[in-house]
Amino acid sequence: MITPEMLEKMIAGKKISRADAQEALQISQRDKVDLERVLTEKNWVNAEVLTAFCAAEYGLAYINLADRKIENSVLNLVPEETSRTYGVVAFGRKENKIDLALVDPKNFKAVEAMEFLAKKNGWTLVYHMISPASFALAQKRYRVLGEEVGEVLEFAKEKYRQEEDLAEEDLDASNLEQVIKSAPVSKIVSVIIKYAVDGGASDIHIEPTAEGSKVRFRVDGILRVALVLPSYIHSAVISRIKVLANLKLDETRRPQDGRIKMRLGKLSADLRVSILPLVETEKVVMRLLDTSGVVLTLEQLGFRKKFVELIAGAIQKSHGEILVTGPTGSGKSTTLYSLLNMLNGEDVNIVTLEDPPEYFIPGINQSQVNADVGFTFASGLRSLLRQDPDVIMVGEIRDTETAELSIHAALTGHIVFSTLHTNSAIGAIPRLMDMHVEPFLISATMEAIIGQRLVRKICEHCKKPSPIPGDLMSEMIENLKILKKEDCPFDFVNTASLSFYRGTGCSKCGNSGYKGRTVIAEVLMIEGPLKDMLASSFSIEKFSNALADHGYITMKQDGFLKALEGNTTIEEVLRVMRT
């Protein structure tokens, strides 16, 4: 859609620098991707600004439908399937004049299809141009999850009652699978996954309750109820998920893990599935994995400049171990991939052991553990050492054997990355000792330990200045006043000069006031006197005091700084620090 000539006009209009434009052109030609995708993904040009510029070039009006109310009667002038296929949506009507928004004005098949509809219905069409993001939001308005699932339930109600009776007499595990594949429940599961992907959910929870089979989505770290299905359909939904994940249908007493890859129209979904047996039934959690293949930089993840510089120095060492710590869902794997991408190149052999891989990065040899055949983190790590690796990534240190092998790999000239479930960076040290790793070995191999959480970001579309209660102000000042001036340049004497913000709630953030997430972190560098202290006699209290003298910024302090910088709220920082 964007041509080199249009790019020159953007440079002349100071919408992008020449250096960025040239780099974008090179990336587009090298990777064979659309130029506009490169410009927006690299944040060189805002997507809406780019669309407005293109609209002017094509002689069309620009429209952003994000906050525009569209009547259902108008929206359905273009059927959902047609809208999705051609990238067009109807958003306005005045008698027979219909306002249409197009993603790509050069999609002549889309224009032909719309002209056919216009001729058939006696419409006059007025074309506008819309960004892909705005179009995606408009698409979501066709239906809501409950309505779409509800269409299937009436038919399903009697059918599943009949099948429950039938299953006792005629069905075994082999033909039960065929019944499930052809049943209405397959539509229900597809719709649930589709809406989770559309809504930016990270996890789908399906669990039995007194009210029915509850479906919850985790969005920006918060679980919310999406819908409640009738109880009679719960077992069938679980069975359908088992079929998709290639799990055993007749196994209901043991936990099962699997993976689902599926296409939903133009959407693709990659899910990690965990099924847990309960007293009378089962529950399922599906983690949605990122299929974009885009690995974010540390800066894009939210690490402050000081942390990025510390980490960049640590990973350039010829050997040593670097750990990323935090609870489940704190973004540890994403940070690991970012670190691997920083080292990725033709002169480096990077090998990973994962359960399962969440991103696939060209140039990196990624392997998935499989405990059923004896391919565990520990046994896999032994094999990896015979693969002449420069860099090793172990998805998680779960036991003593893996901990000892990772230390051994770091001692023998390799850079080793891994994760550990602890509440803080310092907490990784006693955790490793708990796994019988000697303190002097930790001192000899450990280069850096990163502790992190994810906090919700204030929605930029409804962000407003907001005062904070006095007790929260006092807690924040108490935590930040001990930091060095270069790390915390704020004036705590004149608190009136401090600005705080929160989101008031709008359609773009689902009225939550938050949209997206960012990292709050701490980076523990094991160097100098700290190495000696760790090797001789480790004490968390002494170690923490020594860190304060070295200008260490804790995770909580980093969160408070992000609140002062207008990225999140103090309440959000305190919420995640309590987990």
XYZ file of C-alpha atoms in Angstrom:
579
model
C 0.000 0.000 0.000
C 2.879 2.398 0.832
C 5.130 3.043 -2.163
C 8.696 4.463 -2.076
C 7.280 7.660 -3.615
C 4.770 7.996 -0.768
C 7.601 7.377 1.686
C 9.483 10.342 0.182
C 6.417 12.534 0.747
C 6.295 11.380 4.370
C 9.947 12.372 4.803
C 9.229 15.772 3.245
C 6.230 16.171 5.567
C 8.468 15.303 8.565
C 6.340 12.308 9.490
C 9.472 10.123 9.538
C 13.226 10.699 9.403
C 15.134 9.721 6.273
C 17.304 7.283 8.250
C 14.257 5.456 9.662
C 12.560 5.454 6.244
C 15.598 3.912 4.559
C 15.913 1.264 7.266
C 12.185 0.465 6.952
C 12.554 0.057 3.184
C 15.521 -2.288 3.634
C 13.669 -4.429 6.214
C 10.579 -4.564 3.970
C 12.598 -5.736 0.956
C 14.757 -8.147 2.963
C 11.941 -9.813 4.921
C 9.352 -9.480 2.117
C 6.791 -7.806 4.392
C 4.566 -4.804 3.741
C 6.254 -1.470 4.285
C 3.376 -0.136 6.412
C 3.709 -3.139 8.738
C 7.405 -2.367 9.293
C 6.699 1.336 9.913
C 4.026 0.664 12.543
C 5.642 -2.343 14.274
C 8.893 -0.406 14.717
C 6.852 2.569 16.039
C 8.408 4.868 13.433
C 4.943 6.082 12.387
C 1.679 5.889 14.342
C -0.790 3.552 12.583
C -3.601 6.133 12.539
C -1.287 8.898 11.269
C -0.090 6.550 8.521
C -3.661 5.650 7.523
C -4.694 9.328 7.414
C -1.702 10.080 5.157
C -2.536 7.164 2.817
C -6.202 8.197 2.691
C -5.204 11.681 1.513
C -2.927 10.135 -1.143
C -5.795 7.998 -2.443
C -8.245 10.913 -2.354
C -10.380 9.360 0.396
C -11.597 10.601 3.759
C -9.927 9.043 6.819
C -12.064 7.547 9.584
C -11.253 6.042 13.000
C -14.096 3.869 14.288
C -12.588 3.164 17.719
C -14.967 5.434 19.651
C -17.748 5.664 17.072
C -21.096 4.042 17.819
C -22.356 1.931 14.909
C -25.962 0.792 14.824
C -26.330 -2.966 14.330
C -28.730 -2.367 11.449
C -26.002 -0.369 9.669
C -23.154 -2.725 10.556
C -25.062 -5.726 9.185
C -25.575 -4.085 5.783
C -22.264 -5.790 5.023
C -22.416 -9.388 6.342
C -19.718 -10.383 8.834
C -18.141 -12.954 6.490
C -17.987 -10.407 3.640
C -16.575 -7.757 5.959
C -13.833 -10.083 7.191
C -12.964 -11.359 3.685
C -12.673 -7.962 2.004
C -11.592 -5.707 4.871
C -14.608 -3.409 4.660
C -17.200 -2.262 7.187
C -20.387 -0.165 6.961
C -20.554 2.527 9.647
C -23.101 5.132 8.532
C -26.341 5.471 6.582
C -28.460 8.388 5.445
C -31.386 7.137 3.361
C -29.675 5.230 0.505
C -26.213 6.741 1.017
C -23.958 4.227 2.786
C -20.634 5.125 4.435
C -18.064 2.346 4.006
C -14.593 2.053 5.527
C -11.897 0.157 3.578
C -8.591 -1.137 4.930
C -7.010 -1.303 1.460
C -8.426 0.978 -1.277
C -6.332 -0.930 -3.856
C -8.196 -4.162 -3.095
C -10.249 -4.075 -6.287
C -12.070 -7.304 -5.407
C -13.391 -5.572 -2.285
C -14.589 -2.590 -4.318
C -16.243 -4.901 -6.881
C -18.033 -6.816 -4.108
C -19.309 -3.577 -2.550
C -20.462 -2.201 -5.917
C -22.357 -5.452 -6.493
C -24.107 -5.031 -3.117
C -24.835 -1.384 -3.913
C -26.380 -2.198 -7.296
C -28.457 -4.992 -5.781
C -29.827 -2.759 -2.979
C -29.936 0.612 -4.734
C -27.256 2.214 -2.545
C -24.881 5.079 -3.179
C -21.503 4.326 -1.609
C -19.158 6.806 0.075
C -15.699 5.289 0.690
C -13.418 6.089 3.620
C -10.096 4.584 4.701
C -9.576 2.821 8.036
C -6.516 1.426 9.826
C -6.215 -2.359 10.382
C -6.438 -1.804 14.166
C -9.613 0.257 13.863
C -11.088 -2.321 11.478
C -10.330 -5.117 13.980
C -12.257 -3.211 16.673
C -15.195 -2.729 14.298
C -15.194 -6.465 13.523
C -15.692 -7.275 17.208
C -19.007 -5.404 17.156
C -20.721 -7.937 14.917
C -21.401 -10.239 17.806
C -20.651 -10.706 21.445
C -19.479 -14.039 22.809
C -22.644 -14.908 24.723
C -24.880 -14.297 21.690
C -22.762 -16.405 19.352
C -22.521 -19.329 21.783
C -26.218 -19.000 22.599
C -27.184 -19.827 19.021
C -25.630 -23.273 19.408
C -26.958 -24.076 22.883
C -30.621 -24.627 21.999
C -29.730 -27.359 19.536
C -27.020 -28.695 21.853
C -29.323 -28.983 24.863
C -31.392 -31.938 23.660
C -28.601 -33.448 21.571
C -26.193 -33.799 24.494
C -28.806 -35.280 26.757
C -29.429 -37.910 24.087
C -25.691 -38.525 23.664
C -25.188 -38.958 27.407
C -27.695 -41.846 27.317
C -26.135 -43.200 24.123
C -22.590 -43.026 25.469
C -23.400 -45.487 28.250
C -24.591 -48.098 25.742
C -22.925 -47.678 22.352
C -19.882 -45.390 22.511
C -16.283 -46.257 23.246
C -13.203 -43.964 23.170
C -12.675 -44.437 19.414
C -16.108 -43.464 18.079
C -16.768 -40.969 20.881
C -14.112 -38.762 19.267
C -16.066 -38.705 15.982
C -19.283 -37.732 17.786
C -17.518 -34.836 19.534
C -15.952 -33.566 16.297
C -19.343 -33.336 14.595
C -21.229 -31.968 17.598
C -22.275 -28.344 18.274
C -19.709 -28.188 21.079
C -16.933 -27.907 18.463
C -18.500 -24.601 17.395
C -18.716 -23.439 21.024
C -15.029 -24.183 21.690
C -13.971 -22.444 18.453
C -16.011 -19.357 19.339
C -14.549 -19.199 22.872
C -10.987 -19.386 21.510
C -11.768 -16.846 18.774
C -13.068 -14.290 21.268
C -10.107 -14.875 23.578
C -7.688 -14.202 20.703
C -9.698 -11.147 19.585
C -9.790 -9.772 23.126
C -6.057 -10.080 23.742
C -6.473 -12.692 26.490
C -3.403 -14.523 27.775
C -5.329 -17.443 29.341
C -8.716 -19.164 29.083
C -10.120 -20.876 32.209
C -13.042 -23.325 31.921
C -14.187 -24.704 35.266
C -17.323 -26.211 36.827
C -19.275 -24.108 39.330
C -22.687 -24.260 40.986
C -24.005 -21.828 38.339
C -22.650 -23.824 35.386
C -19.453 -24.175 33.377
C -17.712 -20.842 33.909
C -15.471 -19.443 31.132
C -13.017 -16.760 32.222
C -10.431 -14.798 30.212
C -7.270 -13.328 31.729
C -6.695 -9.935 30.100
C -3.813 -7.694 31.227
C -3.277 -10.016 34.192
C -6.871 -9.846 35.488
C -9.333 -12.760 35.295
C -12.826 -11.794 34.119
C -15.907 -13.941 33.499
C -16.664 -14.125 29.765
C -19.747 -16.363 29.975
C -21.312 -19.237 31.909
C -22.312 -22.345 29.953
C -24.972 -24.816 31.155
C -23.562 -27.548 33.405
C -24.681 -30.356 31.092
C -22.259 -29.220 28.381
C -19.117 -28.944 30.565
C -17.859 -32.513 30.012
C -18.412 -32.239 26.266
C -16.404 -28.988 26.118
C -13.515 -30.621 28.003
C -13.679 -33.628 25.650
C -13.589 -31.387 22.570
C -10.493 -29.628 23.912
C -8.872 -33.030 24.529
C -9.529 -33.995 20.903
C -7.974 -30.763 19.629
C -4.935 -31.201 21.904
C -4.469 -34.921 21.033
C -5.041 -35.977 24.647
C -6.648 -39.175 25.948
C -10.427 -38.864 26.032
C -10.922 -41.660 28.541
C -8.264 -40.421 30.999
C -10.013 -38.400 33.703
C -7.939 -39.313 36.776
C -4.563 -37.809 35.851
C -3.490 -34.313 34.762
C -2.823 -34.004 31.025
C -0.878 -31.386 29.066
C -1.089 -30.730 25.349
C -1.059 -28.117 22.643
C -3.617 -26.836 20.141
C -2.828 -25.155 16.834
C -5.825 -24.022 14.818
C -7.024 -21.450 12.301
C -10.195 -19.439 12.892
C -10.869 -17.674 9.605
C -7.913 -15.334 9.158
C -6.891 -15.729 12.798
C -4.440 -18.362 13.989
C -4.344 -19.665 17.542
C -1.581 -21.535 19.357
C -2.561 -22.720 22.834
C -0.842 -24.646 25.613
C -3.454 -26.845 27.312
C -3.477 -28.056 30.929
C -6.272 -30.338 32.155
C -6.622 -31.005 35.887
C -8.882 -33.696 37.400
C -11.243 -32.466 40.129
C -13.368 -34.479 42.569
C -16.173 -35.214 40.090
C -15.039 -33.693 36.793
C -12.133 -31.786 35.200
C -11.111 -28.184 34.618
C -8.976 -26.766 31.821
C -6.642 -23.800 31.445
C -5.403 -22.798 27.992
C -2.459 -20.397 27.653
C -2.538 -18.422 24.390
C 0.938 -18.293 22.893
C 2.132 -15.426 20.704
C 2.078 -16.468 17.024
C 3.317 -13.143 15.622
C 6.985 -14.149 15.813
C 7.834 -10.588 16.893
C 10.323 -10.555 19.780
C 10.223 -7.297 21.725
C 13.342 -5.526 22.935
C 13.973 -4.976 26.644
C 13.066 -1.307 26.173
C 9.743 -2.256 24.557
C 9.020 -4.622 27.445
C 9.432 -1.702 29.858
C 12.936 -2.142 31.314
C 14.472 1.210 32.247
C 17.717 2.312 30.586
C 19.889 1.509 33.626
C 18.599 -2.075 33.696
C 19.078 -2.540 29.948
C 22.716 -1.441 30.228
C 23.367 -3.793 33.172
C 21.765 -6.763 31.404
C 23.511 -6.025 28.090
C 26.860 -6.085 29.902
C 26.062 -9.375 31.655
C 25.023 -11.304 28.530
C 28.187 -10.312 26.664
C 30.346 -12.343 29.065
C 31.981 -15.485 27.641
C 30.368 -17.696 30.283
C 28.082 -17.547 33.302
C 24.443 -17.947 34.292
C 21.618 -15.405 34.082
C 18.286 -16.113 35.775
C 14.886 -14.465 35.331
C 12.631 -14.877 38.378
C 9.010 -14.212 39.220
C 5.661 -15.981 39.674
C 3.664 -17.614 36.869
C 2.469 -15.052 34.322
C 5.096 -12.429 35.153
C 6.638 -12.393 31.654
C 9.789 -14.402 32.411
C 9.768 -16.333 29.113
C 9.225 -13.169 27.080
C 12.247 -11.565 28.747
C 14.352 -14.677 28.049
C 13.452 -14.546 24.346
C 14.417 -10.882 24.247
C 17.828 -11.745 25.743
C 18.346 -14.593 23.260
C 17.432 -12.300 20.377
C 20.112 -9.824 21.514
C 22.748 -12.568 21.074
C 21.271 -14.220 17.977
C 23.595 -14.278 14.965
C 25.320 -16.554 12.470
C 28.459 -16.724 14.625
C 26.590 -17.989 17.711
C 25.089 -21.437 18.357
C 22.028 -20.964 20.580
C 20.148 -24.062 21.772
C 17.053 -24.103 23.987
C 15.114 -26.614 26.088
C 11.501 -25.499 26.549
C 8.153 -26.811 27.754
C 6.826 -25.833 25.236
C 8.438 -23.158 23.002
C 6.285 -20.018 23.190
C 7.979 -18.123 20.350
C 9.867 -19.465 17.352
C 12.950 -17.423 16.471
C 14.864 -17.977 13.198
C 18.495 -18.903 13.851
C 17.847 -20.488 17.262
C 17.660 -24.273 17.757
C 14.599 -24.831 19.926
C 13.783 -28.173 21.539
C 10.719 -29.268 23.515
C 11.048 -31.540 26.540
C 8.865 -34.640 26.709
C 8.779 -36.361 30.097
C 6.763 -39.290 28.660
C 9.837 -40.453 26.708
C 12.368 -39.452 29.373
C 13.406 -36.213 27.647
C 13.428 -33.911 30.692
C 15.222 -30.624 31.358
C 18.005 -32.550 33.105
C 18.501 -35.266 30.450
C 18.075 -32.727 27.667
C 20.718 -30.468 29.185
C 23.225 -33.333 29.094
C 22.519 -33.781 25.377
C 22.733 -30.045 24.705
C 26.279 -29.919 26.048
C 27.301 -32.284 23.223
C 25.848 -29.884 20.620
C 28.770 -27.417 20.844
C 26.536 -24.590 22.150
C 27.663 -21.044 22.879
C 24.387 -20.105 24.560
C 21.972 -22.457 26.352
C 18.453 -21.611 27.462
C 16.670 -23.936 29.900
C 12.997 -23.030 30.212
C 12.859 -23.581 33.964
C 15.037 -24.921 36.777
C 12.652 -27.288 38.551
C 14.898 -29.672 40.468
C 18.332 -30.224 41.969
C 19.660 -32.139 38.959
C 18.768 -29.369 36.488
C 20.196 -26.718 38.842
C 23.512 -28.565 39.172
C 23.774 -29.242 35.427
C 23.083 -25.588 34.567
C 25.813 -24.493 37.000
C 28.187 -27.059 35.448
C 27.400 -25.739 31.945
C 28.151 -22.169 33.070
C 31.441 -23.310 34.638
C 32.559 -24.960 31.395
C 32.408 -21.927 29.129
C 28.744 -21.440 28.232
C 26.252 -18.640 28.757
C 23.198 -20.204 30.423
C 19.762 -18.569 30.663
C 16.916 -19.953 32.749
C 13.945 -19.061 34.954
C 13.157 -19.736 38.598
C 9.914 -19.310 40.542
C 10.831 -16.907 43.369
C 9.307 -13.664 44.635
C 12.444 -11.561 44.164
C 15.869 -11.606 42.543
C 17.589 -12.107 45.917
C 15.194 -14.979 46.655
C 16.813 -17.005 43.856
C 19.957 -17.504 45.958
C 18.374 -19.361 48.933
C 16.174 -21.215 46.417
C 19.279 -22.574 44.649
C 20.842 -23.416 48.018
C 17.639 -25.283 48.818
C 18.396 -27.356 45.714
C 21.800 -28.200 47.252
C 23.836 -25.857 45.033
C 26.869 -24.683 47.036
C 27.133 -20.882 47.607
C 30.681 -20.771 46.182
C 29.368 -22.312 42.912
C 26.595 -19.705 42.710
C 29.215 -16.996 43.303
C 31.505 -18.423 40.605
C 28.854 -18.726 37.875
C 26.008 -16.276 38.491
C 26.310 -13.027 36.507
C 22.853 -11.504 36.960
C 19.437 -12.300 38.402
C 16.419 -10.422 37.048
C 13.277 -10.252 39.181
C 10.088 -9.017 37.526
C 6.312 -8.578 37.562
C 3.857 -7.224 34.996
C 1.706 -4.203 35.857
C -1.170 -2.810 33.837
C -0.479 0.434 31.972
C -2.802 3.415 32.221
C -4.965 3.676 29.092
C -3.603 6.553 26.998
C -7.073 7.321 25.593
C -8.693 8.160 28.952
C -5.636 9.140 31.023
C -6.329 12.028 33.420
C -4.401 13.666 36.301
C -5.491 12.225 39.632
C -4.479 12.893 43.257
C -3.455 9.964 45.463
C -4.301 9.339 49.140
C -1.808 10.573 51.727
C -0.958 7.097 53.030
C 0.028 5.919 49.531
C 2.108 9.062 49.027
C 3.912 8.399 52.316
C 4.613 4.761 51.422
C 5.994 5.755 48.030
C 8.253 8.500 49.430
C 9.522 6.164 52.164
C 10.579 3.668 49.489
C 12.085 6.126 47.001
C 13.891 8.674 49.194
C 16.857 6.315 49.694
C 17.597 6.117 45.950
C 20.367 8.092 44.300
C 19.397 11.369 42.616
C 20.270 10.087 39.138
C 17.849 7.176 39.623
C 15.071 9.220 41.238
C 15.131 12.910 40.195
C 11.793 13.773 41.838
C 11.306 16.439 44.531
C 9.733 14.863 47.619
C 9.917 18.078 49.661
C 7.411 19.834 47.397
C 4.914 17.014 46.862
C 2.577 19.379 44.979
C 5.032 19.175 42.066
C 4.445 15.423 41.711
C 1.924 14.341 39.059
C -0.110 11.148 39.151
C -2.559 9.766 36.604
C -5.243 7.156 36.195
C -7.583 6.047 33.425
C -11.209 7.104 33.746
C -12.385 4.210 31.545
C -13.375 4.232 27.879
C -14.370 1.867 25.055
C -10.751 1.202 24.104
C -9.835 -0.223 27.523
C -13.155 -1.894 28.312
C -13.839 0.839 30.897
C -11.061 -0.536 33.117
C -8.763 2.506 32.853
C -5.872 0.211 31.903
C -4.661 -1.064 28.532
C -1.600 -3.241 28.002
C 1.105 -4.189 30.491
C 4.680 -3.226 31.252
C 7.494 -4.706 33.324
C 8.545 -3.601 36.786
C 11.894 -5.172 37.568
C 15.032 -5.414 39.651
C 18.430 -6.450 38.303
C 20.825 -8.074 40.768
C 24.401 -8.048 39.444
C 26.608 -10.612 41.216
C 29.974 -8.836 41.114
C 32.785 -7.443 43.259
C 32.179 -7.557 47.038
C 28.815 -9.268 46.487
C 30.556 -12.303 44.958
C 32.874 -12.517 47.962
C 29.974 -12.146 50.400
C 28.035 -14.885 48.620
C 31.005 -17.264 48.540
C 31.862 -16.847 52.236
C 28.714 -16.587 54.354
C 25.397 -15.674 52.738
C 22.729 -13.855 54.742
C 19.732 -12.221 53.041
C 19.773 -9.340 55.548
C 23.487 -8.550 55.034
C 23.167 -9.028 51.283
C 20.164 -6.648 51.092
C 22.003 -3.966 53.086
C 25.027 -4.280 50.798
C 22.796 -3.920 47.734
C 21.311 -0.663 49.033
C 24.844 0.749 49.274
C 25.451 -0.270 45.638
C 22.465 1.766 44.323
C 20.202 -1.257 43.865
C 16.654 -0.459 42.683
C 14.079 -2.946 43.964
C 11.057 -4.079 41.987
C 8.728 -2.079 44.223
C 10.847 1.051 43.793
C 10.844 0.551 40.019
C 7.052 0.291 40.142
C 6.714 3.516 42.142
C 9.023 5.265 39.652
C 6.789 4.071 36.807
C 3.773 5.516 38.653
C 5.581 8.866 38.978
C 6.441 8.687 35.271
C 2.742 8.278 34.416
C 2.910 4.689 33.145
C 0.849 2.981 35.851
C -0.822 3.650 39.211
C 0.511 3.132 42.734
C -2.476 0.888 43.493
C -1.519 -1.361 40.569
C 2.089 -1.604 41.769
C 0.948 -2.582 45.274
C -1.516 -5.120 43.828
C 1.135 -7.092 41.928
C 3.733 -6.795 44.692
C 1.358 -8.580 47.059
C 1.202 -11.631 44.738
